[in-house]
XYZ file of C-alpha atoms in Angstrom:
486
model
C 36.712 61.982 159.600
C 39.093 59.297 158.558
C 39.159 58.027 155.171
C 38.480 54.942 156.244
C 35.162 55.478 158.374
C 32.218 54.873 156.172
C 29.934 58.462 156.180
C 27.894 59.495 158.537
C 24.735 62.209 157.969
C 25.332 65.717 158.738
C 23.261 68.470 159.916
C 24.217 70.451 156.891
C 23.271 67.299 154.221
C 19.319 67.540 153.938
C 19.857 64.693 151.913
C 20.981 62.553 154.430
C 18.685 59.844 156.057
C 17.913 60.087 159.676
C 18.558 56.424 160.382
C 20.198 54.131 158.055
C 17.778 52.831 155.435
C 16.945 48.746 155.866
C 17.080 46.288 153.408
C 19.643 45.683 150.603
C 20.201 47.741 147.566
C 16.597 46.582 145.924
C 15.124 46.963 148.898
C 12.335 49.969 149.244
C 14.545 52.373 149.674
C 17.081 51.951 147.153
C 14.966 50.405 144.753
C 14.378 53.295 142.087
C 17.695 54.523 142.661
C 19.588 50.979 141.857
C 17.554 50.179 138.854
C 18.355 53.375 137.574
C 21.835 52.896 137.265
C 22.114 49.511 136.723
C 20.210 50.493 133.809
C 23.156 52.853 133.054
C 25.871 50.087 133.664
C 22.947 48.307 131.060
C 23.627 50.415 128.377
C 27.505 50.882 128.296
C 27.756 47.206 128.881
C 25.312 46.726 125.492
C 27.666 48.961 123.672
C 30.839 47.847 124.402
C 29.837 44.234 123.616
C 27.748 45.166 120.619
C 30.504 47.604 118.903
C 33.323 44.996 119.385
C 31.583 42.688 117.203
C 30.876 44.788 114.944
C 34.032 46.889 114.505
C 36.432 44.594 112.309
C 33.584 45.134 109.702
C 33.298 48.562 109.680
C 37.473 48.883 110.329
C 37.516 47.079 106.785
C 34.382 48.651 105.051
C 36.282 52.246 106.072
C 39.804 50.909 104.708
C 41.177 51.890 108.306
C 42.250 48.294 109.728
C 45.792 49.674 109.784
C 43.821 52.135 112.717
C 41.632 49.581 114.352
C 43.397 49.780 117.643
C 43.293 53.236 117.623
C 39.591 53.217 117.294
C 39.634 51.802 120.803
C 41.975 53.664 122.446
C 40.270 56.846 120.942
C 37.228 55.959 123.303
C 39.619 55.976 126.398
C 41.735 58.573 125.183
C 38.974 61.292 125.213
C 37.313 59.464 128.824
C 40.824 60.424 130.585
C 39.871 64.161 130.072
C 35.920 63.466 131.148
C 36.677 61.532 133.922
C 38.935 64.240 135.738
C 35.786 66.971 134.255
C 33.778 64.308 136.009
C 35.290 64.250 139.659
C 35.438 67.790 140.015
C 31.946 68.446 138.657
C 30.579 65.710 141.266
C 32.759 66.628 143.959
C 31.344 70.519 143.681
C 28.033 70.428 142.362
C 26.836 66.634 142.720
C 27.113 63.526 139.873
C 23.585 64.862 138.554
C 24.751 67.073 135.715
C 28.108 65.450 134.497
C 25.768 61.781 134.349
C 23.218 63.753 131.810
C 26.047 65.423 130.030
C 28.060 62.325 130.122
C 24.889 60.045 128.449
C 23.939 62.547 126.023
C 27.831 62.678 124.727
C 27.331 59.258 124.439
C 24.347 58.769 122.692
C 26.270 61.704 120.218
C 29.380 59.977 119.404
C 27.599 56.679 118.541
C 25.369 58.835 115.431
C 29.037 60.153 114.423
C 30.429 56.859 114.166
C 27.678 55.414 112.828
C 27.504 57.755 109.930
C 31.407 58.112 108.969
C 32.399 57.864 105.598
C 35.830 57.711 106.700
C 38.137 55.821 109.323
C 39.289 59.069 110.901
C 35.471 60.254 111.378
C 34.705 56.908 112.803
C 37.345 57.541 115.561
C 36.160 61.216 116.297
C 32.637 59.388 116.874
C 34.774 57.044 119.320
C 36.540 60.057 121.182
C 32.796 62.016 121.643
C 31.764 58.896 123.143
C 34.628 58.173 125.400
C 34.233 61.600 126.661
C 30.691 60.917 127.506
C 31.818 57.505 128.840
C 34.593 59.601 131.196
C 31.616 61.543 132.448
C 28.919 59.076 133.762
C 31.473 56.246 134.998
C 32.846 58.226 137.760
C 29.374 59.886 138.102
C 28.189 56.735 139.150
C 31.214 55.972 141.889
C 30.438 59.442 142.830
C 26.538 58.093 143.404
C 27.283 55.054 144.984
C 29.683 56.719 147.782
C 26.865 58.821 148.426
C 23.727 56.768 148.201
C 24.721 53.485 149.728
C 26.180 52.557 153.483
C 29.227 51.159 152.868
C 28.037 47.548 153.671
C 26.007 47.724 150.735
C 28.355 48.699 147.963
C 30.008 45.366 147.589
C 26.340 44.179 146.155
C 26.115 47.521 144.283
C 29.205 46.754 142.381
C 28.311 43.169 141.779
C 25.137 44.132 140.368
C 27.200 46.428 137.964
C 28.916 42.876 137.048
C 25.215 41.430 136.425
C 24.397 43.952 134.196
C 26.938 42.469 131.803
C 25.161 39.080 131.241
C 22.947 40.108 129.237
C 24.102 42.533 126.856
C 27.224 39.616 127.047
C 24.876 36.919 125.339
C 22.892 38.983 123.500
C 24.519 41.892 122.397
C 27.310 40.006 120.125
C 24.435 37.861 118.806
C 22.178 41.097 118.190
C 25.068 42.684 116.749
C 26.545 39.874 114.335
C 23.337 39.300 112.978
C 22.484 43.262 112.005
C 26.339 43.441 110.657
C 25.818 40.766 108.342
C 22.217 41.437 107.019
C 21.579 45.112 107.299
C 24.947 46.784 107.752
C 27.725 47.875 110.557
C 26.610 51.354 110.587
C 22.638 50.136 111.978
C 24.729 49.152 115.552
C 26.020 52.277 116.159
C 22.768 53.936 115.016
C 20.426 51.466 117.181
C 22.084 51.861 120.657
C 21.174 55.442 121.050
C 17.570 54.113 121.544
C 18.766 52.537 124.361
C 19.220 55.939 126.443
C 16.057 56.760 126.951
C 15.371 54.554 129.901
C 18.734 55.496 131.781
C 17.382 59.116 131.290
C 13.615 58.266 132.404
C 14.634 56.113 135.442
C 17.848 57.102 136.830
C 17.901 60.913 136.989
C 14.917 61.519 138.880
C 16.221 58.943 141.775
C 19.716 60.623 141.232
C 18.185 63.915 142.160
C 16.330 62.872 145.093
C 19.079 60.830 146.669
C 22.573 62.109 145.837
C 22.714 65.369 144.195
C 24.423 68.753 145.048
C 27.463 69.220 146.813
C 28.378 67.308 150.444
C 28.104 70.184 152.056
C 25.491 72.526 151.120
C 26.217 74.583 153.827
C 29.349 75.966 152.401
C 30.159 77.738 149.441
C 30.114 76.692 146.216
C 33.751 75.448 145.456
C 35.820 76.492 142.621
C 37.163 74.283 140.012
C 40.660 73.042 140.422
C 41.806 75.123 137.007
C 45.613 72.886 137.632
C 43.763 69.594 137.308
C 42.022 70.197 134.502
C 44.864 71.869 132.556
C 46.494 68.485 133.968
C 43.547 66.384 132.423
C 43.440 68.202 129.207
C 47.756 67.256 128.889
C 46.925 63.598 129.681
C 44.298 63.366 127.227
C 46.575 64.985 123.930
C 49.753 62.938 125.522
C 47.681 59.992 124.843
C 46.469 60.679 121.538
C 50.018 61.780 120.665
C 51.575 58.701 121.884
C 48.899 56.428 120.085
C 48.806 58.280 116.981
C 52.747 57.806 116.598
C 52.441 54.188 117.779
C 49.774 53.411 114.723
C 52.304 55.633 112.118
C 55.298 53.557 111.779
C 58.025 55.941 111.001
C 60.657 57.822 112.229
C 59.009 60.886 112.046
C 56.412 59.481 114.429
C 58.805 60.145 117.083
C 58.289 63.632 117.285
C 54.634 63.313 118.540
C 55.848 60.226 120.522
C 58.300 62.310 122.314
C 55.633 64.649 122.696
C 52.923 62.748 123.964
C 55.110 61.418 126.813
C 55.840 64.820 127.665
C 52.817 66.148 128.405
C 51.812 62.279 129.425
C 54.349 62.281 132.228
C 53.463 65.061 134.732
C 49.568 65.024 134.296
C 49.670 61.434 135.339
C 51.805 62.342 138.301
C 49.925 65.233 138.966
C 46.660 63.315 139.215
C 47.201 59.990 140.641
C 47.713 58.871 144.157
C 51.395 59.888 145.073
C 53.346 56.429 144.910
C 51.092 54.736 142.374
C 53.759 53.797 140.247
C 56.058 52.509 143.225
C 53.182 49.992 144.255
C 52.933 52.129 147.384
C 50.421 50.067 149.792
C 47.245 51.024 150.111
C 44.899 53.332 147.786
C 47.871 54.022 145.291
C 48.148 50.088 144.470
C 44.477 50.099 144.382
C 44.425 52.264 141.523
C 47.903 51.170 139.533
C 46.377 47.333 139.757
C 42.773 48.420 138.448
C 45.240 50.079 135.489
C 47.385 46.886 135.163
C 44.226 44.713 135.065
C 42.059 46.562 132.730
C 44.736 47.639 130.786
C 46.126 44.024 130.299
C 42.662 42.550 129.429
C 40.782 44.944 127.223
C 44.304 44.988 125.247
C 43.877 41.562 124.404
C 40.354 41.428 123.919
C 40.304 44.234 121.333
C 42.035 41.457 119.177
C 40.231 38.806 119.820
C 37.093 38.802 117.131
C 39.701 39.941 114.725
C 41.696 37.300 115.302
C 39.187 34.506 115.219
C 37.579 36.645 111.873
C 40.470 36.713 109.775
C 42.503 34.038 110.760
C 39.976 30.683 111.919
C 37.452 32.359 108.987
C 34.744 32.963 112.018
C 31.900 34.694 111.107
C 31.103 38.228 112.757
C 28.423 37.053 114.581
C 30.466 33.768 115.701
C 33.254 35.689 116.827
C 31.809 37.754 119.117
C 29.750 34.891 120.788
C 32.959 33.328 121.580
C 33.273 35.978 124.180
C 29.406 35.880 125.633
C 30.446 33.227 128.812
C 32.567 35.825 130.210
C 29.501 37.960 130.640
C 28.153 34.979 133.250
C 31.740 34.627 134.370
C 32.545 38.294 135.612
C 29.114 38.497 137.365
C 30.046 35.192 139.124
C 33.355 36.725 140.251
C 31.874 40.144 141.535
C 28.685 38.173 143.034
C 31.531 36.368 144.722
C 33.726 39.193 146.137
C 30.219 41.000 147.312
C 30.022 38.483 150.039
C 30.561 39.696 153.001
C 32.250 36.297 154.366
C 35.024 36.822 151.380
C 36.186 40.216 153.418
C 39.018 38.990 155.040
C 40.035 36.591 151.647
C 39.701 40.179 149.408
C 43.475 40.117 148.878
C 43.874 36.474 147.995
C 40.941 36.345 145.667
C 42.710 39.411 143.898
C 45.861 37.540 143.690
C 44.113 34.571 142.043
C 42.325 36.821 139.872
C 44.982 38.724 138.493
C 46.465 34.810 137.782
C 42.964 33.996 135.772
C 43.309 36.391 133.894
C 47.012 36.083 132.815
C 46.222 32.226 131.994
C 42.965 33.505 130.042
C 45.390 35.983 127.822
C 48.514 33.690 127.334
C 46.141 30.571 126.033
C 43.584 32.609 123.550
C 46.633 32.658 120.860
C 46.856 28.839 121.110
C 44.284 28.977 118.118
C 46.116 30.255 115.311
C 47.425 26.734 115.884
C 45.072 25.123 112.985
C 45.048 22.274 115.189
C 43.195 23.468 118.233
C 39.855 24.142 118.242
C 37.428 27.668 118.308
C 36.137 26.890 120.938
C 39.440 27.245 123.433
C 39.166 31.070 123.001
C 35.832 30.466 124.879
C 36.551 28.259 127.737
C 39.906 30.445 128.075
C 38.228 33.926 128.251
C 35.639 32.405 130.533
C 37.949 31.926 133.065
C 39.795 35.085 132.640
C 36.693 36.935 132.988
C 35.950 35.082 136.368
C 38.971 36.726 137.558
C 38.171 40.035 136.150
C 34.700 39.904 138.327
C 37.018 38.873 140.985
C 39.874 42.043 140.900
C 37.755 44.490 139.192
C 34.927 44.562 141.839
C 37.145 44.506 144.482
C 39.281 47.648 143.392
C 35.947 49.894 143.480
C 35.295 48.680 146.876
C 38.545 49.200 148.027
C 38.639 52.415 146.702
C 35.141 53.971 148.044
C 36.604 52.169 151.576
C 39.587 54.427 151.736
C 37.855 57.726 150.444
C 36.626 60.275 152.499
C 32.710 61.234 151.287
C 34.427 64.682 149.745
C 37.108 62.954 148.168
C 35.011 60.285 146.434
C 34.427 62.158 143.314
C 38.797 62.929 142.853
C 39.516 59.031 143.761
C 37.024 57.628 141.307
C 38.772 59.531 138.769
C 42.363 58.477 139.958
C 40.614 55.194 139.570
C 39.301 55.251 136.294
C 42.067 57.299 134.677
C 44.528 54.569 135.675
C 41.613 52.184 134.204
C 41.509 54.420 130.924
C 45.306 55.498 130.518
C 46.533 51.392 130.883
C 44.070 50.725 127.858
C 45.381 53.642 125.963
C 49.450 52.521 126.236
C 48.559 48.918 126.125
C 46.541 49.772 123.327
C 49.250 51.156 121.656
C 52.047 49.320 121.924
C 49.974 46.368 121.359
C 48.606 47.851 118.128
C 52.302 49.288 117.060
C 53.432 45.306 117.336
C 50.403 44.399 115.568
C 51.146 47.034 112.778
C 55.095 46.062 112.599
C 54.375 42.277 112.282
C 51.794 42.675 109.237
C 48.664 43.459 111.097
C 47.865 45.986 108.708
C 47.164 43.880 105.909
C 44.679 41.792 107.600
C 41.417 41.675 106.710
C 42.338 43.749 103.233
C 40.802 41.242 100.653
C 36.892 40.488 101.032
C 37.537 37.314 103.247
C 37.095 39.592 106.073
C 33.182 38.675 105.860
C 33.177 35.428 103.998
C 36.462 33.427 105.241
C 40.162 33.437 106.725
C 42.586 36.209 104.811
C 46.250 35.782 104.869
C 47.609 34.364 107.571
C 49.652 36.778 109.871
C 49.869 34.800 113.289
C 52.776 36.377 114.984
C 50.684 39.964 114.358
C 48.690 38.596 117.040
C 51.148 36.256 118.944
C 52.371 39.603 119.490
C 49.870 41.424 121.172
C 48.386 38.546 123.591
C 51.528 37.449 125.410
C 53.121 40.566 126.270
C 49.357 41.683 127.920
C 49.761 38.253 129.683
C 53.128 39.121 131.361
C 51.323 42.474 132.149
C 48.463 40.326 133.612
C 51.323 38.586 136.168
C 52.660 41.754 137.488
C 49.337 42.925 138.319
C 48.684 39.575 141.107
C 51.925 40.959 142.536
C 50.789 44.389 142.755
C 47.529 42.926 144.187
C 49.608 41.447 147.488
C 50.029 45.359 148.315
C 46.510 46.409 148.841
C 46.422 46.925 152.418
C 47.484 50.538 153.692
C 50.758 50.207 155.022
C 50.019 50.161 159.152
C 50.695 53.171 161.321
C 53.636 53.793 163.331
């Protein structure tokens, strides 16, 4: 079958419909199944805008602003090494298991963090829960390649998008107003509620519609020992090489030197060949969903921390400043779901990728005194509305050039290029921020009741090298098409 032919049933696939279910993806016969993990997409989406709002709080409460990017990048360090776990598991035994293992891993590392009486404890809570975030992301890919006819999964995707809105409005709200009247720690603690309905709703339709291997008629594959070993070396390069970013000395080199080591050939070894030439086709699918993530998440980590300790924003304010982008996205993936936009799939990437380099290079503008809040707003708005745009498109792209039995391996590609771009952006980003002061931000009590000490360039420094990043990803995005056949 080619990798480009959307699958068909099999005789030896009792899962597989006799005719092509009707209706779109809330029709009757997806509708259990697509409220189930939308309700997944739910959660992580309530987290990650929830835990950014609160996390220059608990950096300062836990004396570890000094490591506040690395309590990202700990999250997407640990995913790299689920998210390889994750495509094998799928790929061999269906996304059933590595989904429940991924969201109880999750539910886990948000208790740890939420209890830590110490910065490093906090990011060990981080790394349990990036591992269980590694796990269910390409779980779901692995569902939606299964599940859907491929003239469906552009609405899938967007619906992922929708899913943001919400938590996008509400969870920084939610989670400004708990930080400031009954602690940090209660929105790491609270979340883990929140499982219970991805557990209820989704896993039963998961097990009905998409789980066990492609072909149950053949043996139970083995798992690729070589990729995980090769997983397991990307994961510790990139804790190496962020650890010795965030530890300014020369010593730090040795685990630098190390990290790129064993960073080097496991990225090699488990991304498309030519993904780091901009070969056409599925490898510059997956090097611009790196570029893209990579470039935006970098800059976003900074944001509330910026508008905290240098505008003197409250917690709750800062993280609002960033809800629109939750409407935004959605508008950009509802967008690219339409199946008129097909042929324009390239173009809209290209003026994505341009969004979102604008978005990044104008949010500094307000460590002028001069120009108002309310620019990082409008700004990420519009960046996020190009995010919708690439980001949606990518995963479509991707499922369109994947053969059923490859789905599981590609999602990873995709989301390890996703993960590992956050990690090294992360890290150079927070080295920068480090070198230029960054680390004494935030160190008096103003971090909760005003502005501290101004350190502008700390920040100058992290947003406009992520929005030169942002640039090379629209020209990566003119080499999406597979090259054509001789």
């Amino acid at each position: 079958m080619s990798a480009l032919e959307p699958r068909t049933p099999e005789k030896t696939d009792p899962l597989a419909p006799t005719t092509p279910p009707t209706g779109g993806i809330m029709g009757a016969a997806y509708r259990t199944l697509s409220f189930g993990i939308i309700s997944v997409v739910f959660l992580i989406a309530f987290e990650a805008t929830a835990v950014g709002t609160a996390m220059p709080v608990a950096a300062r409460e836990l004396e570890g602003i000094g490591l506040y990017a690395f309590a990202f990048s700990a999250y997407f360090t640990t995913s790299l090494f689920g998210m390889v776990l994750s495509g094998q598991w799928a790929d061999r035994q269906g996304p059933l298991r590595p989904l429940t293992v991924g969201i109880a891993s999750f539910a886990s590392g948000l208790v740890v963090a939420g209890t830590a009486g110490a910065m490093w404890v906090f990011v060990l809570g981080r790394a349990v829960q990036g591992f269980g975030g590694g796990l269910v992301i390409v779980a779901l890919y692995v569902v939606v390649s299964r599940a859907y006819e491929e003239r469906l999964r552009p609405a899938i995707m967007a619906a992922f998008a929708a899913s943001w809105v919400v938590p996008s409005i509400v969870g920084p709200l939610a989670s400004g107003t708990v930080t400031e009247h009954l602690g940090w720690r209660w929105v790491f603690l609270g979340i883990p509620a929140l499982v219970v309905v991805p557990l209820v709703v989704a896993l039963p339709a998961i097990r009905r519609t998409a789980s066990g291997p492609v072909d149950t008629g053949a043996p139970p594959a083995a798992f690729d020992r070589r990729r995980i070993r090769l997983a397991f070396g990307i994961s510790l390069g990139a804790g190496l090489l962020q650890y010795a970013a965030q530890d300014l000395r020369w010593l730090s080199l040795l685990p630098g030197v190390a990290g790129a080591a064993l960073l080097v050939p496991a990225v090699l070894g488990l991304l498309p060949s030519g993904t780091y030439l901009a070969r056409r086709g599925l490898p510059s699918v997956v090097l611009l969903r790196g570029v893209a993530a990579g470039s935006f998440i970098a800059a976003e980590s900074f944001v509330p921390l910026m508008l905290v300790t240098q505008r003197g924003l409250s917690p709750t304010l800062a993280g609002f400043s960033l809800a629109a982008g939750g409407l935004t996205w959605a508008a950009g993936s509802w967008v690219q779901s339409k199946g008129r936009m097909a042929p324009y799939r390239e173009r809209l990437m290209v003026a994505g990728m341009v969004m979102v380099a604008l978005a990044i290079a104008t949010a500094p503008a307000v460590l002028i005194e001069s120009v108002p809040v309310w620019t990082v707003a409008a700004a990420w708005a519009v960046g996020c509305l190009g995010m919708g745009l690439v980001i949606g498109s990518t995963s479509v792209l991707l499922l369109k050039l994947s053969a059923p039995e490859e789905a599981g391996a590609n999602s990873a590609a995709l989301q390890i290029s996703d993960a590992l771009a956050n990690v090294v952006l992360l890290a150079g980003g927070g080295a920068a921020f480090a070198a230029l002061g960054g680390g004494a931000v935030g160190a008096s009590h103003a971090l909760t009741e005003g502005a501290s000490a101004s350190h502008p360039a700390a920040f100058a420094v992290v947003f406009l090298p992520m929005a030169c990043v942002a640039l090379v990803g629209a020209w990566v995005a003119t080499r999406l098409e597979p090259a054509p056949k001789e």
